[in-house]
PDB file of C-alpha atoms in Angstrom:
ATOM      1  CA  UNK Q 303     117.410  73.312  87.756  1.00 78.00           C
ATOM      2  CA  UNK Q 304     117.609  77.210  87.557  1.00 80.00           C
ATOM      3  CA  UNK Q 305     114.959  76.405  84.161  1.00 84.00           C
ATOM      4  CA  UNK Q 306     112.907  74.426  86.206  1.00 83.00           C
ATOM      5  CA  UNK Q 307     112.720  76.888  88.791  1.00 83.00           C
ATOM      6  CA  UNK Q 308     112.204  79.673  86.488  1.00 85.00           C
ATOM      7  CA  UNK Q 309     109.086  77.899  84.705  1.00 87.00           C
ATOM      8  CA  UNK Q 310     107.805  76.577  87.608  1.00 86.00           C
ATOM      9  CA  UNK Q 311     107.108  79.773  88.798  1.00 88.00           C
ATOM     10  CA  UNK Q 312     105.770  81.351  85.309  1.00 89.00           C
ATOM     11  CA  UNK Q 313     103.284  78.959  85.157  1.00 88.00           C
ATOM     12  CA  UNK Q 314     102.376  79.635  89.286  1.00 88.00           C
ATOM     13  CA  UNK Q 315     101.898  83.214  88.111  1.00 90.00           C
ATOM     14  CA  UNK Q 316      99.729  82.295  84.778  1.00 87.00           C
ATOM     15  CA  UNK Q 317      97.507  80.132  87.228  1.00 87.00           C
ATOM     16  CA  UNK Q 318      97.014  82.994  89.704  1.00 89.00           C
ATOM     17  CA  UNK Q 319      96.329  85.523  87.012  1.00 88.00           C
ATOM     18  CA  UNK Q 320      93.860  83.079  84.964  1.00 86.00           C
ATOM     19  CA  UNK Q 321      91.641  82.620  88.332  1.00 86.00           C
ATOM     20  CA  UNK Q 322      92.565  86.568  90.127  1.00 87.00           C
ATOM     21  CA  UNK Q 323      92.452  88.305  86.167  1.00 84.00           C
ATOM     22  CA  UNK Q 324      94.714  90.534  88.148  1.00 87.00           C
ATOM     23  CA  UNK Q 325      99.039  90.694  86.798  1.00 87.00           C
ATOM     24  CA  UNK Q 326      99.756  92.486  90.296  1.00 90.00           C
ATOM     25  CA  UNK Q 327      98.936  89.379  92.303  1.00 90.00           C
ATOM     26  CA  UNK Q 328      99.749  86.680  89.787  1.00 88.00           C
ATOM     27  CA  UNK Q 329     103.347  88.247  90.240  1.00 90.00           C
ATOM     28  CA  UNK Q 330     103.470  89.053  93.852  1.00 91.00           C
ATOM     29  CA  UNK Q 331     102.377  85.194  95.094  1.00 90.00           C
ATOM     30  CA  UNK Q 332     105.859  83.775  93.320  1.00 88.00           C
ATOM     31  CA  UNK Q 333     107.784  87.240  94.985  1.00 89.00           C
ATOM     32  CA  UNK Q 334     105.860  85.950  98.658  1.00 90.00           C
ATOM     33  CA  UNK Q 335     107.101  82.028  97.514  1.00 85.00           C
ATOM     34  CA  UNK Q 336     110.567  83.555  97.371  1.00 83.00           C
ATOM     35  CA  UNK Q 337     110.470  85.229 100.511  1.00 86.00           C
ATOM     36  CA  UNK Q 338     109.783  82.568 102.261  1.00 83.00           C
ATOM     37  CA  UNK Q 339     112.823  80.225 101.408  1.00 77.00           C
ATOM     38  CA  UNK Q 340     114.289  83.079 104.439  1.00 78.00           C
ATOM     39  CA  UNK Q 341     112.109  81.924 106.942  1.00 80.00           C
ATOM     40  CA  UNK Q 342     113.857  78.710 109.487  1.00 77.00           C
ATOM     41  CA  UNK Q 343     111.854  75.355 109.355  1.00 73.00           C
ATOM     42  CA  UNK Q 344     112.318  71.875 107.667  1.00 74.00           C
ATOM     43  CA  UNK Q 345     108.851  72.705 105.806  1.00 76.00           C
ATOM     44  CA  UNK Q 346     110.954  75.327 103.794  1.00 73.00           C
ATOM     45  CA  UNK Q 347     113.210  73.060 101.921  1.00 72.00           C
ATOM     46  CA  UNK Q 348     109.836  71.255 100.141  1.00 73.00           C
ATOM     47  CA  UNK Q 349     109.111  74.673  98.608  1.00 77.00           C
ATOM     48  CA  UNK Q 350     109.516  74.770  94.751  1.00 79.00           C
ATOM     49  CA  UNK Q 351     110.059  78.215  94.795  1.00 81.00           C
ATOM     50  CA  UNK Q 352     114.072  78.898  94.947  1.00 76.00           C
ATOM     51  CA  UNK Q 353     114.657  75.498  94.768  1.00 73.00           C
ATOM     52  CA  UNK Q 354     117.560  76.033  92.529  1.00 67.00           C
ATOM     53  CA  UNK Q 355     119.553  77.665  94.694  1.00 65.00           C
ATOM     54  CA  UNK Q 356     122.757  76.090  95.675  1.00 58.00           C
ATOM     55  CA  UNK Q 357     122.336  76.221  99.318  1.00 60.00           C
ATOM     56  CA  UNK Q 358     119.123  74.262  99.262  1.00 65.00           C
ATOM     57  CA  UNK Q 359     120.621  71.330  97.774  1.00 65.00           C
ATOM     58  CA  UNK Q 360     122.454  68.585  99.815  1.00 61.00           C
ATOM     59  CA  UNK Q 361     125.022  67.578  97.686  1.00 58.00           C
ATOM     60  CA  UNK Q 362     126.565  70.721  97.180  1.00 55.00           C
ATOM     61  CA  UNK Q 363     125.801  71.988 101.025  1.00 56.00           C
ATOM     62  CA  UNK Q 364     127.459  69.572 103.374  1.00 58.00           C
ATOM     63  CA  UNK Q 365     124.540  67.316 103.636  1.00 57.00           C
ATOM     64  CA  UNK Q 366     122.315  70.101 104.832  1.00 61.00           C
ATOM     65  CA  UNK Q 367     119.385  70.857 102.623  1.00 65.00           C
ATOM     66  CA  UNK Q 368     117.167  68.633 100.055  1.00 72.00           C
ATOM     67  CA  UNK Q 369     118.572  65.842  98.112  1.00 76.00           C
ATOM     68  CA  UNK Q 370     119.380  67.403  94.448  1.00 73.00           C
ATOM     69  CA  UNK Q 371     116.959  64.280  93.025  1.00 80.00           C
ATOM     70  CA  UNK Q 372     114.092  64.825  95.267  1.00 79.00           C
ATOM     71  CA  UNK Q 373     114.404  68.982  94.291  1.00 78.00           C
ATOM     72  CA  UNK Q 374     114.364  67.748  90.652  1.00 84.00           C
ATOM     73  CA  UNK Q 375     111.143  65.657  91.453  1.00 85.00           C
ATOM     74  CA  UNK Q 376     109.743  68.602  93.258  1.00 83.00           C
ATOM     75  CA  UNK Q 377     110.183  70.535  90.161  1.00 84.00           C
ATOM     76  CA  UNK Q 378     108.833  68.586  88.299  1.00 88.00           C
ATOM     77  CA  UNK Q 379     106.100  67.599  89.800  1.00 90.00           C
ATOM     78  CA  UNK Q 380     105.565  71.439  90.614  1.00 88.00           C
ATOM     79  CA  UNK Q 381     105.507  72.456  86.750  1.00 89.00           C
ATOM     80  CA  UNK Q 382     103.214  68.998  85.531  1.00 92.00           C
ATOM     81  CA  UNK Q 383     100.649  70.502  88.023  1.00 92.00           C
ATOM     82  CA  UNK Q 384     100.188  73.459  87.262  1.00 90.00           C
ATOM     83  CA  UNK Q 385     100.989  72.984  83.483  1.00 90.00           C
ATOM     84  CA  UNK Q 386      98.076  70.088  83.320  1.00 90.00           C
ATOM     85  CA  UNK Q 387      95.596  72.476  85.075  1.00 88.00           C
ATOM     86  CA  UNK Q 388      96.705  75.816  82.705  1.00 86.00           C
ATOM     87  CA  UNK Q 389      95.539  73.176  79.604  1.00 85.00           C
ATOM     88  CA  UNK Q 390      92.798  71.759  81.455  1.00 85.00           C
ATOM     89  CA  UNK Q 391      90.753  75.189  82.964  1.00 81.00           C
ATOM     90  CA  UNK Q 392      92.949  78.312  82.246  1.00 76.00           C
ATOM     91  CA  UNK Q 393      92.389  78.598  78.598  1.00 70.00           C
ATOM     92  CA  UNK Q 394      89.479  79.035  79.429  1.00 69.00           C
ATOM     93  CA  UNK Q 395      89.460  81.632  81.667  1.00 66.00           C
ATOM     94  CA  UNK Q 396      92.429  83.724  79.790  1.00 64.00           C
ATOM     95  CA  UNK Q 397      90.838  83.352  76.641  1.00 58.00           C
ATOM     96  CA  UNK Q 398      87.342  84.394  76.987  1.00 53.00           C
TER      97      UNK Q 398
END
């Protein structure tokens, strides 16, 4: 999961960057997804940023938190994303 997280959010940051052409926000918008795993609300356990983090899983928190399949989906589905649209338009715009 920690992987998944870790990629996820590399390939958040190489989408910002290929549409801002600017590092400083392409690595401040995963720093802002981290912060807000702090902030109280339901909404906050769908986030893929963090996601690996033990106390966001229910198994391993008393129930409380995300199942640990549904954050592995979220991953997932998190890194095909933004993985298919890197191929599909940001080779473009990195490249040229």
């Amino acid at each position: 999961m920690k992987f998944l997280d870790t990629m996820g959010q590399y390939l958040v940051m190489m989408c910002v960057y290929a549409v801002s052409r600017q590092v400083t926000i392409g690595f401040l918008v995963p720093a802002a997804g981290n912060l807000l795993c702090v902030v109280p609300g339901q909404w906050v356990s769908y986030l893929p940023f963090g996601l690996s983090g033990l106390t966001r899983i229910a198994e391993l928190n008393s129930g409380a938190g995300l199942p640990a399949a549904a954050a592995l989906g979220t991953e997932a589905v998190v890194i095909m994303l933004t993985l298919g649209w890197l191929l599909t338009f940001g080779g473009k715009k990195i490249l040229v």
